[in-house]
Short mmCIF file of C-alpha atoms in Angstrom, two decimals:
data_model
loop_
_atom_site.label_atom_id
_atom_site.label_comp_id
_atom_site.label_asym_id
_atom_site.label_seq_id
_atom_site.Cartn_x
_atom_site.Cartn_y
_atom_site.Cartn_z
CA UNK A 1 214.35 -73.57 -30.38
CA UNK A 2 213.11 -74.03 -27.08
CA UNK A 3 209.82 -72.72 -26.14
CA UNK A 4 210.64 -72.13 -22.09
CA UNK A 5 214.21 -71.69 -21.52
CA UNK A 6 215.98 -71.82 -17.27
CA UNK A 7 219.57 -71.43 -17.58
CA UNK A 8 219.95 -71.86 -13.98
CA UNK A 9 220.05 -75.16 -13.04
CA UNK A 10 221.23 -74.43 -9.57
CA UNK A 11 221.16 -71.21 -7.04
CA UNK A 12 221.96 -70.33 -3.73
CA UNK A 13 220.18 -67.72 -1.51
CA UNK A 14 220.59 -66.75 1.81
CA UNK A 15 217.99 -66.92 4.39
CA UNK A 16 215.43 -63.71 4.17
CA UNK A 17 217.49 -62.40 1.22
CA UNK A 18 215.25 -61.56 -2.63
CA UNK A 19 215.76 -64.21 -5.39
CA UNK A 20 215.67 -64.20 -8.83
CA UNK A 21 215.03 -67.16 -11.61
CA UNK A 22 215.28 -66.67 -14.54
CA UNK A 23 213.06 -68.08 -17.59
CA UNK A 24 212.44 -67.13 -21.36
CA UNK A 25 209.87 -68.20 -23.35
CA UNK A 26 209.77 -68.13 -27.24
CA UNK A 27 206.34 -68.13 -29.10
CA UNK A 28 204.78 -66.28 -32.41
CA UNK A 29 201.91 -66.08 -30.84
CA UNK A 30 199.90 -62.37 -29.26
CA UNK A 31 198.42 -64.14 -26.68
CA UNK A 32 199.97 -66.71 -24.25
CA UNK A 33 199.84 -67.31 -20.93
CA UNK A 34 203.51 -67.96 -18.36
CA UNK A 35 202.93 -69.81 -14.97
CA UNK A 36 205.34 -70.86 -12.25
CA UNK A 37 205.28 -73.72 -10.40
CA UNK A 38 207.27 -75.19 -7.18
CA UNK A 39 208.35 -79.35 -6.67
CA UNK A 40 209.56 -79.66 -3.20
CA UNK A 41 211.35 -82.56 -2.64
CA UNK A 42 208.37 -84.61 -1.29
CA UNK A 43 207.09 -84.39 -4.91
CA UNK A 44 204.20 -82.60 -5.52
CA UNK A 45 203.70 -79.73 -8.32
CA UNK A 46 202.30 -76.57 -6.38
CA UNK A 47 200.75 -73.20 -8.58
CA UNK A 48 202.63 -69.90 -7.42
CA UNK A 49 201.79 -67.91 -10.54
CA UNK A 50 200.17 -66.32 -13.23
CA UNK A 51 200.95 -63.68 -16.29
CA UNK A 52 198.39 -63.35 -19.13
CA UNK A 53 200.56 -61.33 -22.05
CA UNK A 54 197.86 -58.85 -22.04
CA UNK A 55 198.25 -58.26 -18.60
CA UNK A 56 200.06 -54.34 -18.07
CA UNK A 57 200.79 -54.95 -14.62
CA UNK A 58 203.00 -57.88 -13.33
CA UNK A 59 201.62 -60.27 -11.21
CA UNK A 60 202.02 -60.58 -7.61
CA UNK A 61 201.34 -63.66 -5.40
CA UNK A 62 202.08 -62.62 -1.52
CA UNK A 63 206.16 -63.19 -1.64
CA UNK A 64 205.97 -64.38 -5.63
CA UNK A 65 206.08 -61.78 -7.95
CA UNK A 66 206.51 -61.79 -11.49
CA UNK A 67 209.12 -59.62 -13.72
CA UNK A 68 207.35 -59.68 -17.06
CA UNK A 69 209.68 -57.75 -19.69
CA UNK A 70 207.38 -58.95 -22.78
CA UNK A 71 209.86 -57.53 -25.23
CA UNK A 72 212.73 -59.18 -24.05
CA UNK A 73 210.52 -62.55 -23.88
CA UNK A 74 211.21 -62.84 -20.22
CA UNK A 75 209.09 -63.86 -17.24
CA UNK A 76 211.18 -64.23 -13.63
CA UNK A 77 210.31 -65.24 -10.79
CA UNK A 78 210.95 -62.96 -7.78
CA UNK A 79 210.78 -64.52 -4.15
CA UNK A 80 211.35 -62.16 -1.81
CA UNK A 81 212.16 -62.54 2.06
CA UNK A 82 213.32 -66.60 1.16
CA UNK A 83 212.56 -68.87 3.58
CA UNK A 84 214.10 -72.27 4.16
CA UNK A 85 210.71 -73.73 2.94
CA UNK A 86 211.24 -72.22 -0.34
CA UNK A 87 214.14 -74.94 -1.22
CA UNK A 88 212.59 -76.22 -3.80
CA UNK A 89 212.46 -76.94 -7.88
CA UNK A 90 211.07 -74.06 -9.53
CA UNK A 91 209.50 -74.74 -13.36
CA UNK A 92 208.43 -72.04 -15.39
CA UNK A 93 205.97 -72.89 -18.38
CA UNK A 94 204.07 -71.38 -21.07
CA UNK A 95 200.75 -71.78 -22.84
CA UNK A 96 199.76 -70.78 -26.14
CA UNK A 97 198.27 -71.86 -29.27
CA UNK A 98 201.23 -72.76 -31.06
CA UNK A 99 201.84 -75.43 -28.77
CA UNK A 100 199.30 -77.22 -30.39
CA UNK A 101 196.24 -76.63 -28.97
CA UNK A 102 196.05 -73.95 -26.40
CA UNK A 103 195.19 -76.01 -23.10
CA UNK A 104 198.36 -77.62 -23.56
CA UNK A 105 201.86 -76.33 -21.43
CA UNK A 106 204.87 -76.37 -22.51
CA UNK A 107 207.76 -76.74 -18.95
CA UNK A 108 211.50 -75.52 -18.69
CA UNK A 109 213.94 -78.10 -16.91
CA UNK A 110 213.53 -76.25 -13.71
CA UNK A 111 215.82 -74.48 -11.51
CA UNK A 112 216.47 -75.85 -8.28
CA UNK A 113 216.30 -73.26 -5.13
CA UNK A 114 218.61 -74.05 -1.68
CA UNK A 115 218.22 -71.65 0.91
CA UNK A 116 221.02 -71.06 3.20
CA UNK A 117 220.29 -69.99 7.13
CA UNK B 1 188.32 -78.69 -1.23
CA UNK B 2 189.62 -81.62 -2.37
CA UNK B 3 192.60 -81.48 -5.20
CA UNK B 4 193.53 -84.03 -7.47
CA UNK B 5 193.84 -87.70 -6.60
CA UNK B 6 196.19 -90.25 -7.53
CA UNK B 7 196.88 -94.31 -6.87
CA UNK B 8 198.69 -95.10 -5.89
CA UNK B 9 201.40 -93.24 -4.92
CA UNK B 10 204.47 -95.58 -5.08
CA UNK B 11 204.34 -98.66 -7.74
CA UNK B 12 207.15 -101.65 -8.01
CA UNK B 13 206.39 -104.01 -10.28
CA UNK B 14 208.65 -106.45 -12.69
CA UNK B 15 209.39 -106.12 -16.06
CA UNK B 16 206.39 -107.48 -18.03
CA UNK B 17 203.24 -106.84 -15.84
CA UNK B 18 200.62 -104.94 -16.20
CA UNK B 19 200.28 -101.47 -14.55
CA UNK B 20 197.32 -99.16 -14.23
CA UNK B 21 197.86 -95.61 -12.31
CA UNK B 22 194.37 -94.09 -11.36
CA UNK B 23 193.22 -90.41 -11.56
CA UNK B 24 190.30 -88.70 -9.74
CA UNK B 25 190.18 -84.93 -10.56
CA UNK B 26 188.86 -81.73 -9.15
CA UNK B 27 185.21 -81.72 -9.47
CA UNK B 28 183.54 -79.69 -12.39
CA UNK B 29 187.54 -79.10 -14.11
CA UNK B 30 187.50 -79.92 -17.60
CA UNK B 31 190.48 -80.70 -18.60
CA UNK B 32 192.19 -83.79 -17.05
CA UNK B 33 196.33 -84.42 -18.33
CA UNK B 34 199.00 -87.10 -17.61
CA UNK B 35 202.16 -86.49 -17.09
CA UNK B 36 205.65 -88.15 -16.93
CA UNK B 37 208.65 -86.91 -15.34
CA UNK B 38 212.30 -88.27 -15.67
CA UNK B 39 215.62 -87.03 -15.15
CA UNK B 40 216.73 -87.38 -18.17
CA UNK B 41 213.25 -85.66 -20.15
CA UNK B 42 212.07 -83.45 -17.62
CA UNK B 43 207.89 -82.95 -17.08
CA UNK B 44 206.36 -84.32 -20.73
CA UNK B 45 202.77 -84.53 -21.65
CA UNK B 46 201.51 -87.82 -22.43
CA UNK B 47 197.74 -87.52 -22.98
CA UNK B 48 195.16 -84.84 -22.57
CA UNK B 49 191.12 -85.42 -22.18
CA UNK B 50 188.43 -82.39 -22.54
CA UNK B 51 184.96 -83.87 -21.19
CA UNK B 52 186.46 -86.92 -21.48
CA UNK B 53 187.43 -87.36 -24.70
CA UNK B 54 191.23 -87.62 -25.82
CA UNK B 55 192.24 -84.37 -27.54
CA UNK B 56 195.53 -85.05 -28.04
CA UNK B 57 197.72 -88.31 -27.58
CA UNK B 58 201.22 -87.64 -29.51
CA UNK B 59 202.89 -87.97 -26.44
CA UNK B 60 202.07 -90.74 -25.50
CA UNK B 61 205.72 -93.10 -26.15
CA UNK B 62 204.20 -96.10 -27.70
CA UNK B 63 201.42 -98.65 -28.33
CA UNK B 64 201.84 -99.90 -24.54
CA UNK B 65 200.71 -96.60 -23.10
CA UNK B 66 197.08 -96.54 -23.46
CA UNK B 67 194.80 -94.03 -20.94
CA UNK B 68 191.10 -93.37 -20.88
CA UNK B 69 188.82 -91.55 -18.91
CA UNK B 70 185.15 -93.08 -18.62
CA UNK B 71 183.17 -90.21 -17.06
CA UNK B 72 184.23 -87.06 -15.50
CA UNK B 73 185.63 -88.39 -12.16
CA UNK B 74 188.12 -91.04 -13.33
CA UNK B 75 190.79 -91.28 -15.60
CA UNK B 76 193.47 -94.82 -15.76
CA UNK B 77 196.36 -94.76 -17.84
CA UNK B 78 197.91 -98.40 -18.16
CA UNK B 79 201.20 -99.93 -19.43
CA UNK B 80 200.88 -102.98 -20.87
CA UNK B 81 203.83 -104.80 -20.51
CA UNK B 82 205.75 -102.45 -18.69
CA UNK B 83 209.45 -102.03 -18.55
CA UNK B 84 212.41 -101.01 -16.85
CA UNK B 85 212.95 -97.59 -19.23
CA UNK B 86 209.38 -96.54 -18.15
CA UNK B 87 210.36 -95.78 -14.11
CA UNK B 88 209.40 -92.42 -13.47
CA UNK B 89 206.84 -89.99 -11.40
CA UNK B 90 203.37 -89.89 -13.23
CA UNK B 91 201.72 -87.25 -12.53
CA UNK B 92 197.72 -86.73 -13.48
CA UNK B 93 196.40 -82.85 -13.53
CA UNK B 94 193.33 -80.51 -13.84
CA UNK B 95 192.26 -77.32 -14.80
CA UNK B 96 189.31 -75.17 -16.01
CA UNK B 97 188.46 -74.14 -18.89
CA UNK B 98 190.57 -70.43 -19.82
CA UNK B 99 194.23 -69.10 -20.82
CA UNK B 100 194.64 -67.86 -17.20
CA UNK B 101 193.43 -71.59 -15.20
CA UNK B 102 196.51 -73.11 -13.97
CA UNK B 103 196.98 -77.04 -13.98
CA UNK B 104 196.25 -78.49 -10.42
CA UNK B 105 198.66 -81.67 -10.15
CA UNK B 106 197.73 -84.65 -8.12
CA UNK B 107 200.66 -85.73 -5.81
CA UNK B 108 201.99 -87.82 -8.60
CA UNK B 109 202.58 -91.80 -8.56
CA UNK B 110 206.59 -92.94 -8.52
CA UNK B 111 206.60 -96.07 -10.54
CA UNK B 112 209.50 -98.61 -10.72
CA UNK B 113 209.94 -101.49 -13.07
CA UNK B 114 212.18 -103.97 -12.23
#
């Protein structure tokens, strides 16, 4: 099975509206770690996010925030208020022990973000 | 403060030669990873160092991918002979020590073999 799972390969959003992508992770292990990153299309792999699976509260990174539904295995992404700047691949990815070795991350394919004006 | 480093940013190169992509990362991380990223097999992790040693190499495709990392500033990762099925971005990254530190990526270095 795969361990971080985007179904969205694509997605549209209009200018200033909320956004949601979608990723599921699947791991045996209690603790693990889910980060988001963003690839613009000059390249570069930029941190947005953090959830620890211990963590009660969902995280919250100025216009990022996290939906963390632990139970379901889910971790979206939330932008809120898009702005054309947030066009972009978004990759979510997972550490945890099972991985082999728990500094290592396992990435989804991505989902890539257009905003509409 | 300064993030990861990589050189050079854009590679061409024929079929055969030798090709070394360099790595400087963020001062006092521990951890120090290559990447490669393709169309076709997404972000995979090729090597990863802790204090410089090589923890854990199984992703590495085969015996022309070699990488090493002399002291805590520098980090090469050659191809030895290169060719055309290994074009892609290579990206080197960083991070603490800690479930919670994320990866810091360097800007990554597009390499094409002709």
């Amino acid at each position: 099975a795969q361990k971080i799972t985007q179904t969205q390969p694509g997605m549209f959003v209009q200018e200033k509206e909320a956004v949601t992508l979608d990723c599921t992770y699947d791991t045996s292990d209690q603790s693990y770690g889910l980060f988001w990153y963003k690839q613009p299309s000059s390249g570069e792999m930029i941190f947005l996010i953090y959830q620890g699976s211990y963590d009660e509260q969902n995280a919250t990174e100025g216009r990022y925030s996290l939906n963390f539904q632990k139970a379901r295995k889910s971790a979206n992404l939330v932008i809120s208020a898009s702005q054309l700047g947030d066009s972009a691949m978004y990759f979510c990815a997972m550490r945890d022990f099972s991985s082999g070795g728990y500094q290592k991350v396992t990435f989804g394919t991505g989902t890539k973000l257009q905003v509409i004006p | 403060d300064a993030g990861v480093i990589q050189s050079p940013r854009h590679e061409v190169t024929e079929m055969g030669q030798e090709v070394t992509l360099r790595c400087k990362p963020i001062s006092g991380h521990d951890y120090l990873f290559w990447y490669r990223q393709t169309m076709m097999r997404g972000l995979e992790l090729l090597i990863y160092f802790n204090n410089n040693v090589p923890i854990d190499d199984s992703g590495m495709p085969e015996d022309r991918f070699s990488a090493k990392m002399p002291n805590a500033s520098f980090s090469t990762l050659k191809i030895q002979p290169s060719e055309p099925r290994d074009s892609a971005v290579y990206f080197c990254a960083s991070s603490l020590i800690g479930t919670d530190q994320p990866q810091h990526f360097g800007d990554g270095t597009r390499l094409s073999i002709l």
